[in-house]
Coordinates of N, CA and C in Angstrom, one line a residue:
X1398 N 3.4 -11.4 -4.9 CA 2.8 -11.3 -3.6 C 1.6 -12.3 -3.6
X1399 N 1.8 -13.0 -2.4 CA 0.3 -13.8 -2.6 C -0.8 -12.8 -2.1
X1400 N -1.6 -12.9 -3.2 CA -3.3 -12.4 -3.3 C -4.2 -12.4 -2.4
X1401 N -4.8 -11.3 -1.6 CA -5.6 -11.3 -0.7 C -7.0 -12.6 -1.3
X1402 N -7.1 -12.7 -2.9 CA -8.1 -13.3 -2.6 C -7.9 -14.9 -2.6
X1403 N -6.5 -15.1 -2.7 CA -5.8 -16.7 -2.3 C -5.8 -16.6 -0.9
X1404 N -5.6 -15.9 -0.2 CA -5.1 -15.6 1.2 C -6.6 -16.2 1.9
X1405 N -8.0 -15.6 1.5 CA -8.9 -15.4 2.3 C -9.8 -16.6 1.7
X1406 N -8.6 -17.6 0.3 CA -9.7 -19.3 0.5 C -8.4 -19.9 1.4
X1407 N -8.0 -19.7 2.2 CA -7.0 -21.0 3.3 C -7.8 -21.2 3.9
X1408 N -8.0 -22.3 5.0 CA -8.5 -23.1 5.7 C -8.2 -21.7 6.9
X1409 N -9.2 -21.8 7.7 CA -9.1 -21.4 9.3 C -8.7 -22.3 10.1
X1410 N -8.3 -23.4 10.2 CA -8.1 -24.3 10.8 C -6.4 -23.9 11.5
X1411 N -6.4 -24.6 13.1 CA -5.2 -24.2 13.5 C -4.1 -25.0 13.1
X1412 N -3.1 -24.3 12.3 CA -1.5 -25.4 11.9 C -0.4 -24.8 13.1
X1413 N -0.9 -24.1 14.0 CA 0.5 -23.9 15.3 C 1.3 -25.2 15.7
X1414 N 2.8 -25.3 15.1 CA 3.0 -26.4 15.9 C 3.7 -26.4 17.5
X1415 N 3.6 -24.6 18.3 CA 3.6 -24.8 19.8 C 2.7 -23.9 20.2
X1416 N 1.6 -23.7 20.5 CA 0.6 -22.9 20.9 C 1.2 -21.7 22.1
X1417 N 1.8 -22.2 22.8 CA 2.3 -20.9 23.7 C 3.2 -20.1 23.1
X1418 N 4.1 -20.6 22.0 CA 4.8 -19.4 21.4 C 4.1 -18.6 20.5
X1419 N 3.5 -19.3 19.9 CA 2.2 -18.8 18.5 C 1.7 -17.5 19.5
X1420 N 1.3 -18.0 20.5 CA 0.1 -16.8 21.5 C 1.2 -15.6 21.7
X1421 N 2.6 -15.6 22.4 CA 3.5 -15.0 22.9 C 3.9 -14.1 21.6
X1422 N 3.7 -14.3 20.5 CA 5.0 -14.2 19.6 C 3.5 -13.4 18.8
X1423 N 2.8 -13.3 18.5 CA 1.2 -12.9 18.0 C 1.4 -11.9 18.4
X1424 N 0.9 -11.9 20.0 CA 0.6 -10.7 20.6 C 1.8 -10.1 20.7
X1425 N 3.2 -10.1 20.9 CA 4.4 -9.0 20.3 C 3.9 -8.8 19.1
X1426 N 4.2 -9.4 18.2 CA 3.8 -8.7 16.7 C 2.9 -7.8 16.6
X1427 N 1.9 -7.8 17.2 CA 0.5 -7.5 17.3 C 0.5 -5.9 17.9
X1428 N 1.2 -6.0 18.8 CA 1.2 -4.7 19.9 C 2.3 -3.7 19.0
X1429 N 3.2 -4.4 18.4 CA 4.0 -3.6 18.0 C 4.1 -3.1 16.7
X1430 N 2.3 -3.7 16.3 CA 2.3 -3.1 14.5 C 1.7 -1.9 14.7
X1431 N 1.5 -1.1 13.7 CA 0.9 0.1 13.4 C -0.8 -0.4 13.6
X1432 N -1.8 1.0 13.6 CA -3.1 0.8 12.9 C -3.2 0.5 12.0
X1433 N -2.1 1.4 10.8 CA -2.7 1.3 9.7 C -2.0 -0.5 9.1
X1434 N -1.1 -1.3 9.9 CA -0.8 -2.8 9.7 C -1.6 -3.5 10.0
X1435 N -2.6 -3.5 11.5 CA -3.3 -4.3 11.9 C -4.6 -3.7 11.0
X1436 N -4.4 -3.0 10.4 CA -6.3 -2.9 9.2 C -5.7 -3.7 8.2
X1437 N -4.8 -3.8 7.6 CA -3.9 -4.4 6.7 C -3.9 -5.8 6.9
X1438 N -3.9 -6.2 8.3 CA -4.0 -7.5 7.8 C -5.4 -8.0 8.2
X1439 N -6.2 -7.5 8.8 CA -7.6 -7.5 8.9 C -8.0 -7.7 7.3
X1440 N -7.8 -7.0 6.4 CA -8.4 -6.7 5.1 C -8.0 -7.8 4.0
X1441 N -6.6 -7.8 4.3 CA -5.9 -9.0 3.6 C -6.6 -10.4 3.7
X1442 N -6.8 -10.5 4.9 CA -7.0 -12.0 5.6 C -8.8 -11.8 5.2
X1443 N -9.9 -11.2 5.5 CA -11.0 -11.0 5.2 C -11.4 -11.4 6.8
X1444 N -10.0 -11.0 7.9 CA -10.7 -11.6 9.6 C -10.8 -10.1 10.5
X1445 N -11.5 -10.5 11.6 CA -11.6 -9.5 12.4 C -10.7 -9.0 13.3
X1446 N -10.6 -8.3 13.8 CA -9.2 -7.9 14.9 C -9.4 -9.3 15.7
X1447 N -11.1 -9.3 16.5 CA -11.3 -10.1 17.4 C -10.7 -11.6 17.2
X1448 N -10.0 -12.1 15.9 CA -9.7 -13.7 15.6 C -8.5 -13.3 16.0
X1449 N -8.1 -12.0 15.5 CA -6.2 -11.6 15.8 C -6.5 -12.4 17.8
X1450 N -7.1 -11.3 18.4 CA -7.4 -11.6 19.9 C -7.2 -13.1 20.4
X1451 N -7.8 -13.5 19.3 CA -8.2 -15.2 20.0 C -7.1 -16.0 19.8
X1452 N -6.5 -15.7 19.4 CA -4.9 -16.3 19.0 C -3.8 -16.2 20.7
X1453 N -4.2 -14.9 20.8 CA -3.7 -14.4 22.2 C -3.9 -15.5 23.4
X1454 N -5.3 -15.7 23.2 CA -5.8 -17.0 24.0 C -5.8 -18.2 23.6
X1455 N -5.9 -18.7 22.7 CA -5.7 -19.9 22.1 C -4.4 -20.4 22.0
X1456 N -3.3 -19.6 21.3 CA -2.9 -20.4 21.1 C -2.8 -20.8 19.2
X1457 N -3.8 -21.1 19.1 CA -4.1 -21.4 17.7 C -4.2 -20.4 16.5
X1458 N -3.5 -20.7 15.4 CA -3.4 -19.5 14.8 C -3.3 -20.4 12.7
X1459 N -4.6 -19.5 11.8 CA -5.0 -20.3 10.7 C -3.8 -19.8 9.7
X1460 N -3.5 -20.6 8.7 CA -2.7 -20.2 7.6 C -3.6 -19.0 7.0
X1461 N -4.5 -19.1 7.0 CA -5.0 -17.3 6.7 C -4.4 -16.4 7.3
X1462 N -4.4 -16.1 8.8 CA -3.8 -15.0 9.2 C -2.2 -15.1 9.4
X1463 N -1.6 -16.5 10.0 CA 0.1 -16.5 9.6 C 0.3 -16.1 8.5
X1464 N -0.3 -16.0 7.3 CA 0.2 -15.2 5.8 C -0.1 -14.1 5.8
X1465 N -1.3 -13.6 6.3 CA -1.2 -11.9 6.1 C -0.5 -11.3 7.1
X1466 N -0.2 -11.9 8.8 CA 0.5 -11.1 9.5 C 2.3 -11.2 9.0
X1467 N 2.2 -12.4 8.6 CA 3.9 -12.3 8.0 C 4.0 -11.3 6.8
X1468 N 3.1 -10.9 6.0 CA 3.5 -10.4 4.7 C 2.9 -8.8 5.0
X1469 N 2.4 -8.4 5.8 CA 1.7 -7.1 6.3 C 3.1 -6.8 7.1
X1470 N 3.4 -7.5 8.4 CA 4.8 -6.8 9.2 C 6.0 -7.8 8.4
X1471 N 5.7 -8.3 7.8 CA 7.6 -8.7 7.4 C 8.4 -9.6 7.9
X1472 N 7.7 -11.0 8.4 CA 8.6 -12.3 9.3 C 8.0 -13.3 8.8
X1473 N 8.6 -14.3 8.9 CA 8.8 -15.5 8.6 C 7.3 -16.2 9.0
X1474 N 6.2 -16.5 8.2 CA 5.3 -17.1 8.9 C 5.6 -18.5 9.6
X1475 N 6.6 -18.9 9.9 CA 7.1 -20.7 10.7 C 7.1 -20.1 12.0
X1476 N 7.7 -18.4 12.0 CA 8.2 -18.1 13.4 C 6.9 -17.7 14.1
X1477 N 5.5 -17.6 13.7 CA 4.5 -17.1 14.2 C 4.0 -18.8 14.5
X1478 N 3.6 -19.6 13.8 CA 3.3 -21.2 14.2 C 4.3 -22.2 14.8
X1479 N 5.8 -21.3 15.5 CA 6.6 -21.5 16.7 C 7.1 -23.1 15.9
X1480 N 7.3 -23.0 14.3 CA 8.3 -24.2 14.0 C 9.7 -23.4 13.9
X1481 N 9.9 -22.0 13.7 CA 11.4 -21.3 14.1 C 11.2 -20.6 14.9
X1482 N 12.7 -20.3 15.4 CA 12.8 -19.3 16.5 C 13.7 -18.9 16.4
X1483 N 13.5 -18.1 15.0 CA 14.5 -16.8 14.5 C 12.9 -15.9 13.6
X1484 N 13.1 -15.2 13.9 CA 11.5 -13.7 13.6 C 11.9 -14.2 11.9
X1485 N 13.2 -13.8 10.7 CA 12.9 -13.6 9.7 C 12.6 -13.4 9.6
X1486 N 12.6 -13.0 7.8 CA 11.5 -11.9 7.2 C 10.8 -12.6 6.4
X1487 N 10.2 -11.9 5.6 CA 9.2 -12.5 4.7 C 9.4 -12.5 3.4
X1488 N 9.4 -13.8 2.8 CA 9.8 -14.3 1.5 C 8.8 -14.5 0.5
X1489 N 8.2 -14.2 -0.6 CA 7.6 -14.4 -1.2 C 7.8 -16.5 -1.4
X1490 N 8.9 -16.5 -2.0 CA 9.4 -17.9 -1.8 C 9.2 -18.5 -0.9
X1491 N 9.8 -18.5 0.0 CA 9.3 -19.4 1.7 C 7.4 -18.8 1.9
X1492 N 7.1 -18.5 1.8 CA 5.5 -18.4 1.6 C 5.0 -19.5 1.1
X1493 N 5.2 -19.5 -0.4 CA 5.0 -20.3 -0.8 C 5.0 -21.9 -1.0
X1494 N 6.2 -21.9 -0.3 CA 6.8 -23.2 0.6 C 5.9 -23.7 1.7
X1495 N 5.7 -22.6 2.3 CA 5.0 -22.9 3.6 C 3.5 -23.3 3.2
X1496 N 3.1 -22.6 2.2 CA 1.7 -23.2 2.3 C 1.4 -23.9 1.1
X1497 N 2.8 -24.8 0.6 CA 2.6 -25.8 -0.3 C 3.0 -27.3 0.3
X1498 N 3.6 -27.1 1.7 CA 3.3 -28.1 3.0 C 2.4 -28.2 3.2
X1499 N 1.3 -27.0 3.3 CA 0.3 -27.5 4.1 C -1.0 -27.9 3.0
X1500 N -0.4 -28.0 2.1 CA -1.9 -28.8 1.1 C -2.1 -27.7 0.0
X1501 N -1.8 -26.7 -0.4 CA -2.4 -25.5 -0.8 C -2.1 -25.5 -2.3
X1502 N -1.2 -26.3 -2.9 CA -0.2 -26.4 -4.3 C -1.9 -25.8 -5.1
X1503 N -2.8 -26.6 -5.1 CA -3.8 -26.4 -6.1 C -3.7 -24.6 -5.8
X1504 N -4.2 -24.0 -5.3 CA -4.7 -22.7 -5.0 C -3.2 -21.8 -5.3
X1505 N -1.9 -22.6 -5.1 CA -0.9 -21.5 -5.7 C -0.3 -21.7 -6.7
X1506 N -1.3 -22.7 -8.1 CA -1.0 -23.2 -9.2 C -1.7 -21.9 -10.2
X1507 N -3.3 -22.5 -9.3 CA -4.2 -21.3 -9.6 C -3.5 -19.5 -10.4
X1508 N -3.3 -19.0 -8.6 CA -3.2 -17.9 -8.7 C -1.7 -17.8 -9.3
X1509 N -0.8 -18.4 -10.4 CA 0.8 -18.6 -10.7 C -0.1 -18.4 -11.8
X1510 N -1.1 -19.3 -12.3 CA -1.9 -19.4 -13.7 C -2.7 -17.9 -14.1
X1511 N -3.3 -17.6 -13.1 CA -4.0 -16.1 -13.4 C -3.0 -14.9 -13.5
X1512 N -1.8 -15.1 -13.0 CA -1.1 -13.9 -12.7 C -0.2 -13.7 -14.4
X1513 N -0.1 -15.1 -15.2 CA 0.5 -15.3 -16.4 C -0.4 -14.7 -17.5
X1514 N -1.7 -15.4 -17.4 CA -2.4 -14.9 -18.2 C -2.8 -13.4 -18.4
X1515 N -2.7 -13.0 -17.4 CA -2.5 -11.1 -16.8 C -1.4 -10.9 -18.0
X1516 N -0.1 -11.4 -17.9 CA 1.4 -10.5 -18.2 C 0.8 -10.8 -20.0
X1517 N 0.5 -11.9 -20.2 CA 0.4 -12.1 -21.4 C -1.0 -11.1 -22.1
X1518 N -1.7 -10.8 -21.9 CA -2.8 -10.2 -22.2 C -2.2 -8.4 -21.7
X1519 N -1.8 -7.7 -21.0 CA -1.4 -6.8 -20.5 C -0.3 -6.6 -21.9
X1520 N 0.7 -7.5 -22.3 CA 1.7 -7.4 -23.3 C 1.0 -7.2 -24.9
X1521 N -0.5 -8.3 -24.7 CA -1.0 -8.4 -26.2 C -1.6 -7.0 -26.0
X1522 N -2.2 -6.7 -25.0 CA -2.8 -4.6 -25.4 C -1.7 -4.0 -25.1
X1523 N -0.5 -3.9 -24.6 CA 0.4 -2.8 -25.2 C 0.9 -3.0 -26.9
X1524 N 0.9 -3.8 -27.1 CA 1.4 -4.4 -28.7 C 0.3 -3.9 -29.3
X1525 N -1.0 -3.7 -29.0 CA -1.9 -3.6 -30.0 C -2.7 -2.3 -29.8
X1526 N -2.1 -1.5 -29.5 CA -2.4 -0.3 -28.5 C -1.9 1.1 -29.7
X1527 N -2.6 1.4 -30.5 CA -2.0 2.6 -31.2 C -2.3 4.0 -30.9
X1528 N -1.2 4.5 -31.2 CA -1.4 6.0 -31.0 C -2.7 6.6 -31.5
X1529 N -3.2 7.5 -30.8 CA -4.0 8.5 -31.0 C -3.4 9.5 -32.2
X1530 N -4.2 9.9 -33.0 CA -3.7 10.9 -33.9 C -3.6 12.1 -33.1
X1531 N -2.3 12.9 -34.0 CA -1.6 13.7 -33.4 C -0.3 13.6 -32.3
X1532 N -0.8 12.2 -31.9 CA 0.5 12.0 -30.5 C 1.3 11.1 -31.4
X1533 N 2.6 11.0 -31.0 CA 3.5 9.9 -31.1 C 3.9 9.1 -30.8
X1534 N 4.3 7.9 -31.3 CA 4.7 6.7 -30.5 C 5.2 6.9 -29.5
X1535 N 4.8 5.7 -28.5 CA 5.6 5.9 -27.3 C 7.2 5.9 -27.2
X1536 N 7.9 4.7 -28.0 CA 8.9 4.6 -28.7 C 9.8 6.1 -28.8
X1537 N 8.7 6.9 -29.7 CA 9.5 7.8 -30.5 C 9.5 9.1 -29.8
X1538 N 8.5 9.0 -28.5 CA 8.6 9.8 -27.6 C 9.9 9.8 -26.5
X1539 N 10.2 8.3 -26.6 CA 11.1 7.7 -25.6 C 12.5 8.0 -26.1
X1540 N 12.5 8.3 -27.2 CA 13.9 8.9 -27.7 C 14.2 10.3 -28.2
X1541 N 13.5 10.5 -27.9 CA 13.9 12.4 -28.3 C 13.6 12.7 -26.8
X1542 N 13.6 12.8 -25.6 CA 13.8 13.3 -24.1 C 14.2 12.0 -23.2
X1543 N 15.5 12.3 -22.7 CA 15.7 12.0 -21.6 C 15.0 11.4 -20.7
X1544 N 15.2 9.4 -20.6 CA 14.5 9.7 -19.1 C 15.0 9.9 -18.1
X1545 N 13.8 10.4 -17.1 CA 13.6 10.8 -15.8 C 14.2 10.4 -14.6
X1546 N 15.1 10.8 -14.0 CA 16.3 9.6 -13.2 C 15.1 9.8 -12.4
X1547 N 14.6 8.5 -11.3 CA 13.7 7.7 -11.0 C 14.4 7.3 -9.3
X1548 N 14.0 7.4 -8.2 CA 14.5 7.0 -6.9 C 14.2 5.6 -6.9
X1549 N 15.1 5.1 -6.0 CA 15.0 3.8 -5.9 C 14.0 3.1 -4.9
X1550 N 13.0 3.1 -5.8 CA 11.6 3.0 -4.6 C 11.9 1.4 -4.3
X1551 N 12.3 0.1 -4.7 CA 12.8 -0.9 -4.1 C 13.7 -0.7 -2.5
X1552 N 14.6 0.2 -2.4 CA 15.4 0.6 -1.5 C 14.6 1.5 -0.2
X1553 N 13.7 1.9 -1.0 CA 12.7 2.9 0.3 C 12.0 2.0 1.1
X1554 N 10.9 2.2 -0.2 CA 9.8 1.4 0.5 C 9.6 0.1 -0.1
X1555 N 9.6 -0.3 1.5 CA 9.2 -2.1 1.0 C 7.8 -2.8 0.8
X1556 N 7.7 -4.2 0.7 CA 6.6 -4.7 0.1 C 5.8 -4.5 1.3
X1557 N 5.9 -4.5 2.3 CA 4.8 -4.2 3.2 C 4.5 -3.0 3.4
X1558 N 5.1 -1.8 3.1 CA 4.8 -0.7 3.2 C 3.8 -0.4 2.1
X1559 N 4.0 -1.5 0.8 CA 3.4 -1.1 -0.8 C 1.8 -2.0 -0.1
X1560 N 2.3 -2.5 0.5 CA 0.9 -3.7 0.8 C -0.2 -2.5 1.9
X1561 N 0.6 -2.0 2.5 CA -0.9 -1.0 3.7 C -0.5 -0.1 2.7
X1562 N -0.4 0.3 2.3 CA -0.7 2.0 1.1 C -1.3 1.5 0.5
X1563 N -1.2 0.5 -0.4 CA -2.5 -0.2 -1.0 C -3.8 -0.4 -0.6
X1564 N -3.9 -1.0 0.6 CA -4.7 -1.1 1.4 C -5.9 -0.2 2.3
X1565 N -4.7 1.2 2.3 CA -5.1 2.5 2.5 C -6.3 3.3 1.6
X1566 N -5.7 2.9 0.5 CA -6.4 3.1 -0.7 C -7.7 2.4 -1.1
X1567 N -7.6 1.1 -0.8 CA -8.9 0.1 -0.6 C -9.6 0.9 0.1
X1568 N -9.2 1.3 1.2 CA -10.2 1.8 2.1 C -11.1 3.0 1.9
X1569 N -10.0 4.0 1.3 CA -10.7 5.6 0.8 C -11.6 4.8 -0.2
X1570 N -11.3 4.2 -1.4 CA -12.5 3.8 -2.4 C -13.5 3.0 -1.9
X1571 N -14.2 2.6 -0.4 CA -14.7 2.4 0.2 C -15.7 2.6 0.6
X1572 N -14.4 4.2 1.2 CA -15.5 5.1 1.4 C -15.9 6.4 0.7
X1573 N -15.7 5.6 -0.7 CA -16.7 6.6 -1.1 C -15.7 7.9 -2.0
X1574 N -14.5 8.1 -2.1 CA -13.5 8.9 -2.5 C -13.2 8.8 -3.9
X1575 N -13.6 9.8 -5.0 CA -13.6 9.2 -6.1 C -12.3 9.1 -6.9
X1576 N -11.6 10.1 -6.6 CA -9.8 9.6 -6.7 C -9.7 8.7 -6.0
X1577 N -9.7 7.8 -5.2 CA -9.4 6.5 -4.9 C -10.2 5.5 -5.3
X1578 N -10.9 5.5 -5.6 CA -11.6 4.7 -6.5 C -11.0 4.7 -8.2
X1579 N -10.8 5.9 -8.3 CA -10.4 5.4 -10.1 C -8.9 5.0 -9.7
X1580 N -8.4 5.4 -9.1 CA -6.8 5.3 -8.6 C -6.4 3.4 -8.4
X1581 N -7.8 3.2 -7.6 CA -7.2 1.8 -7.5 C -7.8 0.7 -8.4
X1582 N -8.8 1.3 -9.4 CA -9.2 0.6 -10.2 C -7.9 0.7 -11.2
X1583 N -7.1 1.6 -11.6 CA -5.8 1.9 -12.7 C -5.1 0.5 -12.2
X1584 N -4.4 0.9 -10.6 CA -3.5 -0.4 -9.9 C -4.0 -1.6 -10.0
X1585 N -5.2 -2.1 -10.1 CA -5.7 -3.3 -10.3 C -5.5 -3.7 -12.0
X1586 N -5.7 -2.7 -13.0 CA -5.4 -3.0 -13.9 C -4.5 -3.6 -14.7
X1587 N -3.5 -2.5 -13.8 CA -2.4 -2.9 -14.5 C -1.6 -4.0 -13.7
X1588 N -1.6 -4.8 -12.4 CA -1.4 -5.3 -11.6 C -2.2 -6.5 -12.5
X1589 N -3.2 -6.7 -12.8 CA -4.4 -7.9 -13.2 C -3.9 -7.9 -14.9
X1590 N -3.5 -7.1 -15.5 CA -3.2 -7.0 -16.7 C -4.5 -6.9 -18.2
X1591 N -5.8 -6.9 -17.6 CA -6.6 -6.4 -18.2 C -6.6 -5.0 -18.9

């Protein structure tokens, strides 16, 4: 997923290439998201509802918010800057595409380079991680019970549903909620691989 804090260094600058569909096609998206999507992409993006608004009138619309409204509701960010006109969904890959047209390769080399160093460091503390006396390896826990048949949370819920629950949770640790606060500092960890 691209990173709210890749998301929130793009340029504000307008890349719409038809401004009346951008405004038309915004404000459908827009009217038809949830609250808890339009806080989602407010949070993602680091913008105000009021920039969402101005799009309505303008016309003009920044690779900051075409990536969080595409990745918060789930379409093709080309079809929001009116270069398609088919809605699509949202690709982690065509993302990437999209905003390595528009200049961005350094910033999604970046965040490709932090996300490795995460898996690799996350892997050297599970490898170097020993049991507590008295408990047993994880290993040797993992073979004497059965695991746990597990629902197909891929099949339920999707990445934008995982992106505002996420985000939901930003918000309780916010304000102040101390199970969401340790809760999303765990998700960060193991997401960050620290």
């Amino acid at each position: 997923m691209i990173s709210s804090e890749l998301i929130q260094k793009l340029k504000q600058s307008n890349i719409s290439k038809d401004g009346p569909k951008t405004s038309v096609r915004v404000q459908e998206v827009w009217k038809a998201a949830s609250a808890a999507q339009k806080q989602a992409v407010c949070d993602l993006s680091g913008s105000a509802k009021a920039t969402v608004y101005r799009i309505f009138k303008t016309g003009g619309i920044s690779a900051k918010l075409a990536i969080a409204l595409s990745q918060v509701l789930g379409l093709d960010p080309r079809y929001l800057t009116g270069e398609a006109d088919e809605r699509g969904e949202y690709a982690e890959a065509d993302a990437a595409k999209f905003l390595s047209r528009l200049g961005y390769d350094k910033l999604l080399n970046e965040q490709e380079k932090a996300a490795r160093v995460a898996q690799r460091e996350l892997a050297r503390q599970k490898k170097e991680a020993p049991a507590a006396p008295g408990e047993e390896a994880p290993a040797a826990a993992a073979e004497e019970k059965p695991a746990a048949k597990e629902a197909p949370v891929n099949e339920i819920v999707t990445n934008a549903d995982i992106l505002v629950l996420l985000q939901a949770l930003e918000i309780r640790a916010k304000a102040g909620i101390p199970e969401a606060k340790q809760l999303l500092g765990q998700i960060k960890i193991l997401l960050l691989g620290f």
